[in-house]
PDB file of C-alpha atoms and ligand atoms in Angstrom:
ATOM      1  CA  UNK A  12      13.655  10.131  18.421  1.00 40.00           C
ATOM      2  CA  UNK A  13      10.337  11.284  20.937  1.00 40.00           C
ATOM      3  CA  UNK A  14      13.325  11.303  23.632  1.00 42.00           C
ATOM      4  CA  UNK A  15      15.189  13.773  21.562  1.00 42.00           C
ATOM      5  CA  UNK A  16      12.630  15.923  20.783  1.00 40.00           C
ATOM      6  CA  UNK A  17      10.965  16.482  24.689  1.00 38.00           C
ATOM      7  CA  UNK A  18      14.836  17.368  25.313  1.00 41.00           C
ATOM      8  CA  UNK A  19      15.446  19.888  22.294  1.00 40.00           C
ATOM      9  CA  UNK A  20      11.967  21.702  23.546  1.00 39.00           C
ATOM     10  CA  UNK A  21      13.229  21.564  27.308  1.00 41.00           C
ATOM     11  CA  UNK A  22      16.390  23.094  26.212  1.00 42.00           C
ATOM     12  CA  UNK A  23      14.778  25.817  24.248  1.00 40.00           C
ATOM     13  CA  UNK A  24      12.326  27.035  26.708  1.00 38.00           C
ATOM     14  CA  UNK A  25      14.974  26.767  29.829  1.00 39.00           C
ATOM     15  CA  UNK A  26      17.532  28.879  27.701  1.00 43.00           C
ATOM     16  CA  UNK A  27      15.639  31.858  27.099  1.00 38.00           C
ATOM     17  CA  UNK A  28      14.417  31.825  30.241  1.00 38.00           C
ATOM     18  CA  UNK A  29      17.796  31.530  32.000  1.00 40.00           C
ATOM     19  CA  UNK A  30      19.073  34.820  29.317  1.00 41.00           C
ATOM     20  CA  UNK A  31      16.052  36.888  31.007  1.00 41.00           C
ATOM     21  CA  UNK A  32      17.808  35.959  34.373  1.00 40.00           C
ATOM     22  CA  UNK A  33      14.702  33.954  35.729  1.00 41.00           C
ATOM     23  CA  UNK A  34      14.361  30.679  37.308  1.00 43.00           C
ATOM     24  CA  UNK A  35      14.307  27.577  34.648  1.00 42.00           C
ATOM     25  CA  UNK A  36      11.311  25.506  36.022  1.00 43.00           C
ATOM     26  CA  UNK A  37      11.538  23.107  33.405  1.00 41.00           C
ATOM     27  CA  UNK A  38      15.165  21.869  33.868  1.00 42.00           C
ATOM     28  CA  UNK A  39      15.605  17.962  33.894  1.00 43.00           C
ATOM     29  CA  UNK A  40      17.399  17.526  37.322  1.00 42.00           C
ATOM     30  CA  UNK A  41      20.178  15.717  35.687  1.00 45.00           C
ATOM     31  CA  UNK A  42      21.719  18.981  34.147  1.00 45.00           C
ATOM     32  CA  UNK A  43      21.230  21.499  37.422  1.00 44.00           C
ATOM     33  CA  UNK A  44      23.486  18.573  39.647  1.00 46.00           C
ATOM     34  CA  UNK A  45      26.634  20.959  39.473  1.00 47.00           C
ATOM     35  CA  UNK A  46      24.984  24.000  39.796  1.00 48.00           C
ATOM     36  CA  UNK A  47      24.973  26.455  42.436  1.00 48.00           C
ATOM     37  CA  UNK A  48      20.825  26.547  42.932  1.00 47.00           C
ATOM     38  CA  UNK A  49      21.040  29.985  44.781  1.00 47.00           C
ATOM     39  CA  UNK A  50      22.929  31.387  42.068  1.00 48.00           C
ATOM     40  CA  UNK A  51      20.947  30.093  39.461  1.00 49.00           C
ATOM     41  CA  UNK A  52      20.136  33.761  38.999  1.00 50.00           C
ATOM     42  CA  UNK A  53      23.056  34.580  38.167  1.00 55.00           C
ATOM     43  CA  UNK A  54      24.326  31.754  36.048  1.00 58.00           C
ATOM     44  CA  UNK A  55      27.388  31.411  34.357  1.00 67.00           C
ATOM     45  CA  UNK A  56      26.381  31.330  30.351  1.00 68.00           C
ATOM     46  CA  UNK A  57      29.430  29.979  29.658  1.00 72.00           C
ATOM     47  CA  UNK A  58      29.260  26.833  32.105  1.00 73.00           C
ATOM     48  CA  UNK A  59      25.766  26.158  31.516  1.00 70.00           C
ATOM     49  CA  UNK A  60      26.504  26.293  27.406  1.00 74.00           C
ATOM     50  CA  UNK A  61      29.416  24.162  28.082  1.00 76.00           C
ATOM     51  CA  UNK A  62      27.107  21.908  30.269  1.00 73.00           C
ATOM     52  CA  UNK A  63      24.498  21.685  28.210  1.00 73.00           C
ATOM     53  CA  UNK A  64      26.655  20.763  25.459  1.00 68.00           C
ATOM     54  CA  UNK A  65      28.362  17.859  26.994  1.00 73.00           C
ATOM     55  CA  UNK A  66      24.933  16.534  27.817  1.00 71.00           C
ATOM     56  CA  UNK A  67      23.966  16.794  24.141  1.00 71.00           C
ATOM     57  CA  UNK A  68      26.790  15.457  23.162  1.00 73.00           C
ATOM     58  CA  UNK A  69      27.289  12.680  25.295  1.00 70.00           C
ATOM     59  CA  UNK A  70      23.955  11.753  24.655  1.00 68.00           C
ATOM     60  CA  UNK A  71      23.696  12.461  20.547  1.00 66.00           C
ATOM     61  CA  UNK A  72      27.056  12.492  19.608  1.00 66.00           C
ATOM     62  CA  UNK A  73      29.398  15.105  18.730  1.00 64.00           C
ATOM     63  CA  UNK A  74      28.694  18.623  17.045  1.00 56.00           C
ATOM     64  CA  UNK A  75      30.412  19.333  14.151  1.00 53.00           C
ATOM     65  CA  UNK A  76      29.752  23.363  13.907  1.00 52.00           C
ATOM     66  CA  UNK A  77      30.553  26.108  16.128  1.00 53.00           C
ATOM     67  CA  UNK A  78      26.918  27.113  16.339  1.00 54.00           C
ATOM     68  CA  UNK A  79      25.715  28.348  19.809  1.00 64.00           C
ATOM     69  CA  UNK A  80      23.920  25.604  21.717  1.00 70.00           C
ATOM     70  CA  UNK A  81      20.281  27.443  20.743  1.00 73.00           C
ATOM     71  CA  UNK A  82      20.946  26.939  16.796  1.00 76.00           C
ATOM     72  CA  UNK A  83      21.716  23.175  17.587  1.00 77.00           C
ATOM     73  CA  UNK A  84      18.701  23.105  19.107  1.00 82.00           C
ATOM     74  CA  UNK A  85      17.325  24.237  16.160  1.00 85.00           C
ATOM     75  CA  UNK A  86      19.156  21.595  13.663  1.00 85.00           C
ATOM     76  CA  UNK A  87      17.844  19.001  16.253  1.00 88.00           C
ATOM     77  CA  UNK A  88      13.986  20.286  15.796  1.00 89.00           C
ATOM     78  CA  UNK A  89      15.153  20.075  11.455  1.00 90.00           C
ATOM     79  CA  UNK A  90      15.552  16.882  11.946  1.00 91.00           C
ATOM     80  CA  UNK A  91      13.221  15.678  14.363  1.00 90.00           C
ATOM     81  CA  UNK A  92      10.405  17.348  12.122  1.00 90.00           C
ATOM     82  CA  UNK A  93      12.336  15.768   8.641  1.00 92.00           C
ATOM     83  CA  UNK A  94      11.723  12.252  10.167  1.00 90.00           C
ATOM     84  CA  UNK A  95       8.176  13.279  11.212  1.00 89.00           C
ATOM     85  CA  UNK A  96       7.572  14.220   7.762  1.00 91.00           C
ATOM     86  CA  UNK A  97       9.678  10.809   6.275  1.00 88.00           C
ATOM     87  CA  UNK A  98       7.873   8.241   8.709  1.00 89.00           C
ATOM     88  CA  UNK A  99       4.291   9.903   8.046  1.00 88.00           C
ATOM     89  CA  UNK A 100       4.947   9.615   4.384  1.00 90.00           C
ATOM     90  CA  UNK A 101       6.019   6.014   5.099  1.00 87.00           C
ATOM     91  CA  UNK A 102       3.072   4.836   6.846  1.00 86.00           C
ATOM     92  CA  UNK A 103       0.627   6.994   4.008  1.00 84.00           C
ATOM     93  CA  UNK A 104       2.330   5.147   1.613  1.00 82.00           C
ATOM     94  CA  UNK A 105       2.105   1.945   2.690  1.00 80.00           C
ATOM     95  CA  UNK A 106      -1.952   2.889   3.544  1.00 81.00           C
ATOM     96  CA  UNK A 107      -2.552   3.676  -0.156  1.00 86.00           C
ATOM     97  CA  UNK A 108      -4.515   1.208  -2.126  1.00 91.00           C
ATOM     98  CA  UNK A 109      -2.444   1.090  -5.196  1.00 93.00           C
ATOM     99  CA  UNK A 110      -4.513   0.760  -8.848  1.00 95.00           C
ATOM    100  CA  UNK A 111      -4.877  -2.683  -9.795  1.00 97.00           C
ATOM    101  CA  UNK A 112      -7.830  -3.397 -12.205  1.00 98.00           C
ATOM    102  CA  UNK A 113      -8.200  -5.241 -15.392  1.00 98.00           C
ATOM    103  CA  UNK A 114     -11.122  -5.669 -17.831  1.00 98.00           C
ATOM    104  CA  UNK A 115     -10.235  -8.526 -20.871  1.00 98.00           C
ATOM    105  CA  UNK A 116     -13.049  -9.013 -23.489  1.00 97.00           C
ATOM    106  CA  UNK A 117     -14.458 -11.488 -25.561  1.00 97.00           C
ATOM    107  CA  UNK A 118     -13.006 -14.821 -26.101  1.00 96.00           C
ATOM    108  CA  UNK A 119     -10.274 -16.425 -27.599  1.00 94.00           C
ATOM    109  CA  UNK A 120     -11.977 -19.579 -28.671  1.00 91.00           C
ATOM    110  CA  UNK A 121     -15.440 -20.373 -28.418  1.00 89.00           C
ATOM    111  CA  UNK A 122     -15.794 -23.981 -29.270  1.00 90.00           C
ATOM    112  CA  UNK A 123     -13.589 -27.160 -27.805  1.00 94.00           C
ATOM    113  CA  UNK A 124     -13.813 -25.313 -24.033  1.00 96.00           C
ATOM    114  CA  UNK A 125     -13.567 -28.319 -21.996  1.00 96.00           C
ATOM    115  CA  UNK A 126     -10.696 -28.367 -19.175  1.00 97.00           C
ATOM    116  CA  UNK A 127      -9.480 -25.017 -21.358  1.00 97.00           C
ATOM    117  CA  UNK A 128      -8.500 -21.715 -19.340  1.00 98.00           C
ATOM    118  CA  UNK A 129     -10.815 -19.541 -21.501  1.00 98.00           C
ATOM    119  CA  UNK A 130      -8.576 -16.323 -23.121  1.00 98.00           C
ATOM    120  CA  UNK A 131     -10.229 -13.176 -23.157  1.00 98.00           C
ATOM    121  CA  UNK A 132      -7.633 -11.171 -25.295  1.00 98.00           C
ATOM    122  CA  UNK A 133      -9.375  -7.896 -25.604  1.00 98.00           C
ATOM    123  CA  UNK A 134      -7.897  -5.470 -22.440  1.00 98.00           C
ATOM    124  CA  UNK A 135     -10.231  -2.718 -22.168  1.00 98.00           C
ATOM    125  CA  UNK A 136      -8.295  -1.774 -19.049  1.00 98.00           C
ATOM    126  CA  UNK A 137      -5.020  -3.139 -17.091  1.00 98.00           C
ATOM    127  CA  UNK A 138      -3.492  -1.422 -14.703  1.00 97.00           C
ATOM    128  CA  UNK A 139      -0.172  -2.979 -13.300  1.00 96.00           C
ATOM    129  CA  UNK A 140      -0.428  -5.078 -15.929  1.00 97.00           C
ATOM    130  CA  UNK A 141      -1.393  -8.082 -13.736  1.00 97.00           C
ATOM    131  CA  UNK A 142      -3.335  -9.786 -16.626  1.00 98.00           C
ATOM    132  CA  UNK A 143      -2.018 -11.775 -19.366  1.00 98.00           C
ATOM    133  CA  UNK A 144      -4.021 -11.821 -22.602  1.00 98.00           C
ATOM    134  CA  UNK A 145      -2.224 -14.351 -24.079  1.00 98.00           C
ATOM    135  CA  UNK A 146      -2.294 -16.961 -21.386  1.00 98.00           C
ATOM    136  CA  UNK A 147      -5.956 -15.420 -19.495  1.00 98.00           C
ATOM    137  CA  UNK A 148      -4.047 -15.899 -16.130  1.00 98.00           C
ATOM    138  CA  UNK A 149      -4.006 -13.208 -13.595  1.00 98.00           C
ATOM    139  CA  UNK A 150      -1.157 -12.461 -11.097  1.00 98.00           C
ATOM    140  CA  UNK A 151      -1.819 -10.708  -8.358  1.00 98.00           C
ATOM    141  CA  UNK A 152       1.005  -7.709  -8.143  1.00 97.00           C
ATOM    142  CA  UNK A 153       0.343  -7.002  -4.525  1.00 95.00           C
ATOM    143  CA  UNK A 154      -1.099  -8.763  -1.646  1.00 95.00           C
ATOM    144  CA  UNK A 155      -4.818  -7.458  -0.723  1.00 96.00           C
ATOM    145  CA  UNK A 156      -8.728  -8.015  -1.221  1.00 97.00           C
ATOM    146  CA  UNK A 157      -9.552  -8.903  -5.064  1.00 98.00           C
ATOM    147  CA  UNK A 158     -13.236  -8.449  -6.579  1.00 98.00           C
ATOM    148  CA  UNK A 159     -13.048 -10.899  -9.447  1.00 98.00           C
ATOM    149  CA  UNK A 160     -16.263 -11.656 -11.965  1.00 98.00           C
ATOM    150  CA  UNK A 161     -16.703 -13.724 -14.996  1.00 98.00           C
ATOM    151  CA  UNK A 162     -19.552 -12.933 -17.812  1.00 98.00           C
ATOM    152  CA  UNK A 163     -20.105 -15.649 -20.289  1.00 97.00           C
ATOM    153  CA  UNK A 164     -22.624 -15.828 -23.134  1.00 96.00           C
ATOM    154  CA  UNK A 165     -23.462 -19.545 -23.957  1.00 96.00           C
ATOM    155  CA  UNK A 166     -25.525 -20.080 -27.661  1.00 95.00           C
ATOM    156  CA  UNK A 167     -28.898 -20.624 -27.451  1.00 95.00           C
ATOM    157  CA  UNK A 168     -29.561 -23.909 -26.364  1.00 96.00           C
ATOM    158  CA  UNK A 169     -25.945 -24.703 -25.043  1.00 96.00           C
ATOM    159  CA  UNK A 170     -24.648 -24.931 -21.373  1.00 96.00           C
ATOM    160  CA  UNK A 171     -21.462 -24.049 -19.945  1.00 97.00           C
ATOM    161  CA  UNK A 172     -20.061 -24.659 -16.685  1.00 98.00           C
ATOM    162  CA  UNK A 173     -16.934 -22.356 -15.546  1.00 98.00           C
ATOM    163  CA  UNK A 174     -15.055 -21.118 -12.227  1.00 98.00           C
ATOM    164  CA  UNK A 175     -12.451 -18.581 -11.696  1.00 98.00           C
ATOM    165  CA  UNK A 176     -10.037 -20.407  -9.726  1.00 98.00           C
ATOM    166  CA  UNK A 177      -7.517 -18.572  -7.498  1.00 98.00           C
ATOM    167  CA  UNK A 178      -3.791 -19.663  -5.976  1.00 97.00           C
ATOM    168  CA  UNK A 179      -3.563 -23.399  -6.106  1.00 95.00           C
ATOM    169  CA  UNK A 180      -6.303 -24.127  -8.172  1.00 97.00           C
ATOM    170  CA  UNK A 181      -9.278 -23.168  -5.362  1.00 98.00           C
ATOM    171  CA  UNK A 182     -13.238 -22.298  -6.579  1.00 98.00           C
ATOM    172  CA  UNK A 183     -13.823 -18.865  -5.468  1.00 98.00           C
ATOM    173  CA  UNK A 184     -17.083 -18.612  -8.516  1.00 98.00           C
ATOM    174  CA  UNK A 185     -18.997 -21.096 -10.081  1.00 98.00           C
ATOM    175  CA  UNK A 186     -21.147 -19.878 -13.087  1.00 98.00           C
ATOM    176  CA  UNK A 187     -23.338 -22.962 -14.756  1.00 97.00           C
ATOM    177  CA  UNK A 188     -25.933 -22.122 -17.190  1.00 96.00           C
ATOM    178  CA  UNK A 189     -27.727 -23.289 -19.792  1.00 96.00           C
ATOM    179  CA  UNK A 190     -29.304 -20.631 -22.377  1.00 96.00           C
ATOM    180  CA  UNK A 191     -32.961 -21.606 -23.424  1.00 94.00           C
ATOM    181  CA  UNK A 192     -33.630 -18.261 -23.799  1.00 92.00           C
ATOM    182  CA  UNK A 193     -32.966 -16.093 -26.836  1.00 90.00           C
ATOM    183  CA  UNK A 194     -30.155 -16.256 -29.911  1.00 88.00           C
ATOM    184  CA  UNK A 195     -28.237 -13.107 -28.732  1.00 83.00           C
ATOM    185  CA  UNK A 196     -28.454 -13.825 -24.986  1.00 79.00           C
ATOM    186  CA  UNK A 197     -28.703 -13.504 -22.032  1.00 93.00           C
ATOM    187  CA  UNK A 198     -24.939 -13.101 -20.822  1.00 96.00           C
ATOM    188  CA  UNK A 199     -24.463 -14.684 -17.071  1.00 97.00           C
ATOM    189  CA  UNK A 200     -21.906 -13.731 -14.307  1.00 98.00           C
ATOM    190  CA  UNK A 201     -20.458 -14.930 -11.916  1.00 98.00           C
ATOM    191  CA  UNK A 202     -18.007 -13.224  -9.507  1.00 98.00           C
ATOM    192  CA  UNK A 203     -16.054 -13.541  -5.515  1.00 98.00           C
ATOM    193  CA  UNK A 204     -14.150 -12.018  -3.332  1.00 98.00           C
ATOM    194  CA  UNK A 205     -11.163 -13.527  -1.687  1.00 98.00           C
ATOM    195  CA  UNK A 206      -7.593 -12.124  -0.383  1.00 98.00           C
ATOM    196  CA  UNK A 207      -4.353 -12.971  -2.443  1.00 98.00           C
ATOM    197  CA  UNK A 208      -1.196 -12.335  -1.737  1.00 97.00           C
ATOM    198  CA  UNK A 209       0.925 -11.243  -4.093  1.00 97.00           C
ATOM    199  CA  UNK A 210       2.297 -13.343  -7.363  1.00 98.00           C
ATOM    200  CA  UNK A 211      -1.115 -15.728  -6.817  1.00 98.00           C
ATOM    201  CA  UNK A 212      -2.889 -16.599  -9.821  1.00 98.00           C
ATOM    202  CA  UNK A 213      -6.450 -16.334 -10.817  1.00 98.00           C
ATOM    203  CA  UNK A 214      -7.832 -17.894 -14.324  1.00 98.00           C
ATOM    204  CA  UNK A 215     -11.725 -19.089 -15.919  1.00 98.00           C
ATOM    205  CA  UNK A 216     -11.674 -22.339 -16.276  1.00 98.00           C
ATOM    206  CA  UNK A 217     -14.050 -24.248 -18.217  1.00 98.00           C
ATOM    207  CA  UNK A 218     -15.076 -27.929 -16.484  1.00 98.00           C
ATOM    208  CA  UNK A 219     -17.728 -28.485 -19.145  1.00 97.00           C
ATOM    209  CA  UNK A 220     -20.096 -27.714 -21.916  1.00 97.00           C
ATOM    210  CA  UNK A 221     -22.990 -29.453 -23.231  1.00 96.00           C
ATOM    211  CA  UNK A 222     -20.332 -30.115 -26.775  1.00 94.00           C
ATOM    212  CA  UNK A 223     -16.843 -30.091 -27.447  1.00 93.00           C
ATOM    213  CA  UNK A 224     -18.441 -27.586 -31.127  1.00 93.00           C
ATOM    214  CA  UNK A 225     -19.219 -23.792 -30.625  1.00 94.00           C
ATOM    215  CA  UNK A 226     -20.986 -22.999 -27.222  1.00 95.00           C
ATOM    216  CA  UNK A 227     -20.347 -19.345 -26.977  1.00 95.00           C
ATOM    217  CA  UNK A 228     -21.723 -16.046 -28.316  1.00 94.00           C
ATOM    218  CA  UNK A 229     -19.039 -13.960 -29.358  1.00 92.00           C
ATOM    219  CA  UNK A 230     -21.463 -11.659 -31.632  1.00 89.00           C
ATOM    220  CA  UNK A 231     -21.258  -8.997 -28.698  1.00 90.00           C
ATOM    221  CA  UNK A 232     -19.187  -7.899 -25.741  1.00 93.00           C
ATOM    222  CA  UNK A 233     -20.539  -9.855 -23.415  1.00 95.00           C
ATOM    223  CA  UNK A 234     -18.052 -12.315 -22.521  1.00 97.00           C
ATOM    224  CA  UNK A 235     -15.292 -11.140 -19.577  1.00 98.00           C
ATOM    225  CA  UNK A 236     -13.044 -11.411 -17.069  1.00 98.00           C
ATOM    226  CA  UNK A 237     -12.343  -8.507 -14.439  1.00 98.00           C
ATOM    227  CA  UNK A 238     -10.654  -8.060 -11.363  1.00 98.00           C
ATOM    228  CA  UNK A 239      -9.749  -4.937  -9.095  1.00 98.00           C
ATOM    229  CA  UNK A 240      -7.575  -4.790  -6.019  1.00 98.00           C
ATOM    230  CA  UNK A 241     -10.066  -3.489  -3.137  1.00 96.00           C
ATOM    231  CA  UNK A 242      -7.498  -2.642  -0.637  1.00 92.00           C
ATOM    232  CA  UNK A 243      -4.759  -4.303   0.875  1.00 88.00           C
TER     233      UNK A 243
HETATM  234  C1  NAG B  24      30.727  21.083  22.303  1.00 82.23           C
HETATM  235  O1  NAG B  24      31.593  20.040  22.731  1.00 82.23           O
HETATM  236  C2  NAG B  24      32.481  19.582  21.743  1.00 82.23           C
HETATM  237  C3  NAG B  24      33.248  18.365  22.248  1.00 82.23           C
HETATM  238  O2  NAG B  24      33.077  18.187  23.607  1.00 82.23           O
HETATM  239  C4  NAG B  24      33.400  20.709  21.292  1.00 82.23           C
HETATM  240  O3  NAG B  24      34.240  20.242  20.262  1.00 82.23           O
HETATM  241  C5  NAG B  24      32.557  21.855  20.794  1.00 82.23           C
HETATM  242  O4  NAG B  24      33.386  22.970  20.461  1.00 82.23           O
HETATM  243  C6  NAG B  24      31.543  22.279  21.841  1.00 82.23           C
HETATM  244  N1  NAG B  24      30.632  23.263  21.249  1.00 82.23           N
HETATM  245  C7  NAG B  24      30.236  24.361  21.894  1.00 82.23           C
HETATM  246  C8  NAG B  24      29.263  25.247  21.196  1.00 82.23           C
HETATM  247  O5  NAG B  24      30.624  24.620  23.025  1.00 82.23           O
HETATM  248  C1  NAG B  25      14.267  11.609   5.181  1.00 82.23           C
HETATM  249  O1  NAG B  25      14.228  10.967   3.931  1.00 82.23           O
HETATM  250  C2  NAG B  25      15.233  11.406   3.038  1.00 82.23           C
HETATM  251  C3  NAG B  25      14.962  10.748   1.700  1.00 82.23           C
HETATM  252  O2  NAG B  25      14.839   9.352   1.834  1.00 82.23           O
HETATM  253  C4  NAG B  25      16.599  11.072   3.607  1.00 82.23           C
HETATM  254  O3  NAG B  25      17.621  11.497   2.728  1.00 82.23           O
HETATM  255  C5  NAG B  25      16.773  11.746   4.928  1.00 82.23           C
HETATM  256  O4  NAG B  25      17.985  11.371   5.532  1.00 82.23           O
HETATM  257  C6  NAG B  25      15.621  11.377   5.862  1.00 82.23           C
HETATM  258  N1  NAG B  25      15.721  12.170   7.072  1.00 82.23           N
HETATM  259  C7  NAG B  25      15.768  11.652   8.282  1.00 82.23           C
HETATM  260  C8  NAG B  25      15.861  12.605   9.406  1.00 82.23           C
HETATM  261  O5  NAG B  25      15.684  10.448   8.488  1.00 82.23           O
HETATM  262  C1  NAG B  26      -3.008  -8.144 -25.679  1.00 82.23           C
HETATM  263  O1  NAG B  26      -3.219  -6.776 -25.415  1.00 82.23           O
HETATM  264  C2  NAG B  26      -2.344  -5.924 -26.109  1.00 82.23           C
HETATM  265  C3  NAG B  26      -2.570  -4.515 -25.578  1.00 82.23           C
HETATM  266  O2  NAG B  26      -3.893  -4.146 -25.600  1.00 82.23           O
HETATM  267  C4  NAG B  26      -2.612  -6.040 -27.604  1.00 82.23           C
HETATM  268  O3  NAG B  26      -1.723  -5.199 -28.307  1.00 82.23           O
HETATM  269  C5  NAG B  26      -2.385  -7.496 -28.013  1.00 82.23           C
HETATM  270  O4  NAG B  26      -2.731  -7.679 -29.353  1.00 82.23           O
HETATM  271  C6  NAG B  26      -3.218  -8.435 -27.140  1.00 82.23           C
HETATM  272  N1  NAG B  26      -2.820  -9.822 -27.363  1.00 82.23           N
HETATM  273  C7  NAG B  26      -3.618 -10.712 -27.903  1.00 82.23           C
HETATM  274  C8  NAG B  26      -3.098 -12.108 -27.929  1.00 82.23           C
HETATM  275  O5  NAG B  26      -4.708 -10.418 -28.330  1.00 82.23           O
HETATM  276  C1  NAG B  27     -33.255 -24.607 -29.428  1.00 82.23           C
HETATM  277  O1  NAG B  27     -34.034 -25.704 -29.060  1.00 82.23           O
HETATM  278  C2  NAG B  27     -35.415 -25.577 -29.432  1.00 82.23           C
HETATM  279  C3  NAG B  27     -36.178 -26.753 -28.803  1.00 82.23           C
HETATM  280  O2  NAG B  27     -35.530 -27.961 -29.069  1.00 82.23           O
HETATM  281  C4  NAG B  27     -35.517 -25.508 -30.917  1.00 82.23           C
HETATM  282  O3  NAG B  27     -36.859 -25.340 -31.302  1.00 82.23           O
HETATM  283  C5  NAG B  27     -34.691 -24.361 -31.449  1.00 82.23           C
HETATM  284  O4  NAG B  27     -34.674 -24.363 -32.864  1.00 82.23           O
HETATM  285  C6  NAG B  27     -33.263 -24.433 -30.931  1.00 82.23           C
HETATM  286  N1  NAG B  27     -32.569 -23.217 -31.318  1.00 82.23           N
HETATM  287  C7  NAG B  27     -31.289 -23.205 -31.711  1.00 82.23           C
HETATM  288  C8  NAG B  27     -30.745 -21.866 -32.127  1.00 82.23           C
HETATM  289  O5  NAG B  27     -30.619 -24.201 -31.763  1.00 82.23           O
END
C-alpha cells in the first residue's frame, strides 16, 4: 500500500508540472523510457495519459471509469488514506484495555468452609460479566494482567486459611489469620497479580479453619472477592 501511495504523489506532482510545460524532476525513470527527453517540453498529453495509465494499470489493475488519470489519482489517495484510517483504528483497538472488573460481597456460607470455594453472591460491580455468583469462579474474558484480592472477616477467636487460586489450581494469595482481636473485626486481605489468558479461572478457596461451625463475620461488608483487568 506505502508503494502505492509514493507513486499516486509522484504522479500528482509530475502532472501538473508537465501541464505548466516544465521539466518533471520527479519522474520514476521507468515511465520517461519511451519518451523523447528533448521534447519533454513539449509532451504529448495524450501519450503520456495513455502511458501513465498502462503503468497504473498494469501495476493496480484495471480502471473502471473514464476519469482523467489526475481524478484516479485522487480515488487512489481515497483509498490509501481509508486504509490509513482502518489499520490505525485496528491497531487503537487492539491497544485499548477493555473494562473488566468485578466486586462480589459477603459470603455465601460462613460455617463448614473447609476444601469449599467460598461464594460471595453479592456483585457490587461486574463488568463483562466474568464472575459467577453462583459458583464464586472467575473467568478471565480476555487475556492480560489481573489485580485480584480477597477480604475475609474470621469471628473472634477463629482462624481461617484461604488462597485465590488461578488456571490449574496455582497459589497466586495466601491470606491465614487468626482474629484475637475484637467481635466485629478486623477484616484481612490478601491479593496478587499474575497474567491470564483468556477463559482461565480464578476462585477463594478455603484449605482450613480452626472448626468445621461458623468462622466468619458476615455482620458487615467486609468479606470479598475483586478482580480488574490491568491491561493486556
Ligand atoms: C486506461 O486503460 C484501460 C485499459 O488499458 C482503458 O480501458 C481505459 O479507457 C484507459 N483510461 C484512460 C483514462 O485512458
Ligand atoms: C475500511 O474498512 C471498511 C469497514 O470495515 C471497509 O468496508 C473498507 O473496505 C475498508 N477500506 C479499505 C481501503 O480497506
Ligand atoms: C447474582 O447476581 C445477580 C445480579 O446482581 C442477582 O440478581 C442474583 O440474585 C445473584 N445470585 C445469587 C446466587 O445471589
Ligand atoms: C475469645 O477467647 C478469649 C480467651 O480464651 C475469651 O476470653 C473470649 O470470651 C473469647 N471470645 C469469643 C467471642 O469467643
Amino acid at each position: 500500500m506505502f508503494s502505492v501511495a509514493v507513486m499516486a504523489i509522484i504522479v500528482t506532482v509530475c502532472f501538473g508540472d508537465v501541464r505548466q510545460g516544465q521539466d518533471c524532476p520527479n519522474f520514476e525513470v521507468p515511465l520517461l523510457n519511451s519518451i523523447d527527453a528533448p521534447l519533454v517540453a513539449k509532451l504529448d498529453m495524450a501519450k503520456l495519459s495513455s502511458q501513465l495509465n498502462y503503468t497504473f494499470t498494469k501495476k493496480y489493475g484495471k480502471f473502471s471509469t473514464t476519469h482523467k488519470l489526475k481524478d484516479e489519482t485522487k480515488q487512489l489517495n481515497v483509498i490509501i488514506e481509508e486504509k490509513v484510517k482502518n489499520v490505525t483504528m485496528e491497531l487503537t483497538e487492539n491497544l485499548r484495555t477493555p473494562t473488566v472488573t468485578f466486586t462480589a460481597r459477603d459470603l455465601k456460607f460462613d460455617s463448614n468452609l473447609i476444601g469449599k470455594t467460598l461464594i460471595f453472591p453479592n456483585l457490587i460491580v461486574n463488568f463483562d460479566d466474568g464472575y459467577d455468583n453462583t459458583t464464586g469462579v472467575f473467568t478471565a474474558p480476555y487475556s492480560g494482567m489481573y489485580l485480584l484480592t480477597v477480604q475475609l472477616c474470621p469471628e473472634m477467636n477463629d482462624s481461617i486459611h484461604a488462597f485465590i487460586k488461578v488456571g490449574n489450581g496455582k497459589i497466586l494469595a495466601d491470606l491465614n489469620f487468626r482474629n484475637n482481636v475484637g467481635e466485629h473485626g478486623p477484616c484481612v486481605s490478601s491479593n496478587g497479580v499474575d497474567f491470564l489468558t483468556k477463559g482461565d479461572k480464578a476462585w477463594v478457596f478455603c484449605t482450613h479453619a480452626n472448626s468445621n461451625g461458623d468462622v466468619i463475620y458476615i455482620g458487615g461488608h467486609g468479606n470479598s472477592f475483586s478482580g480488574t483487568l490491568i491491561h493486556r
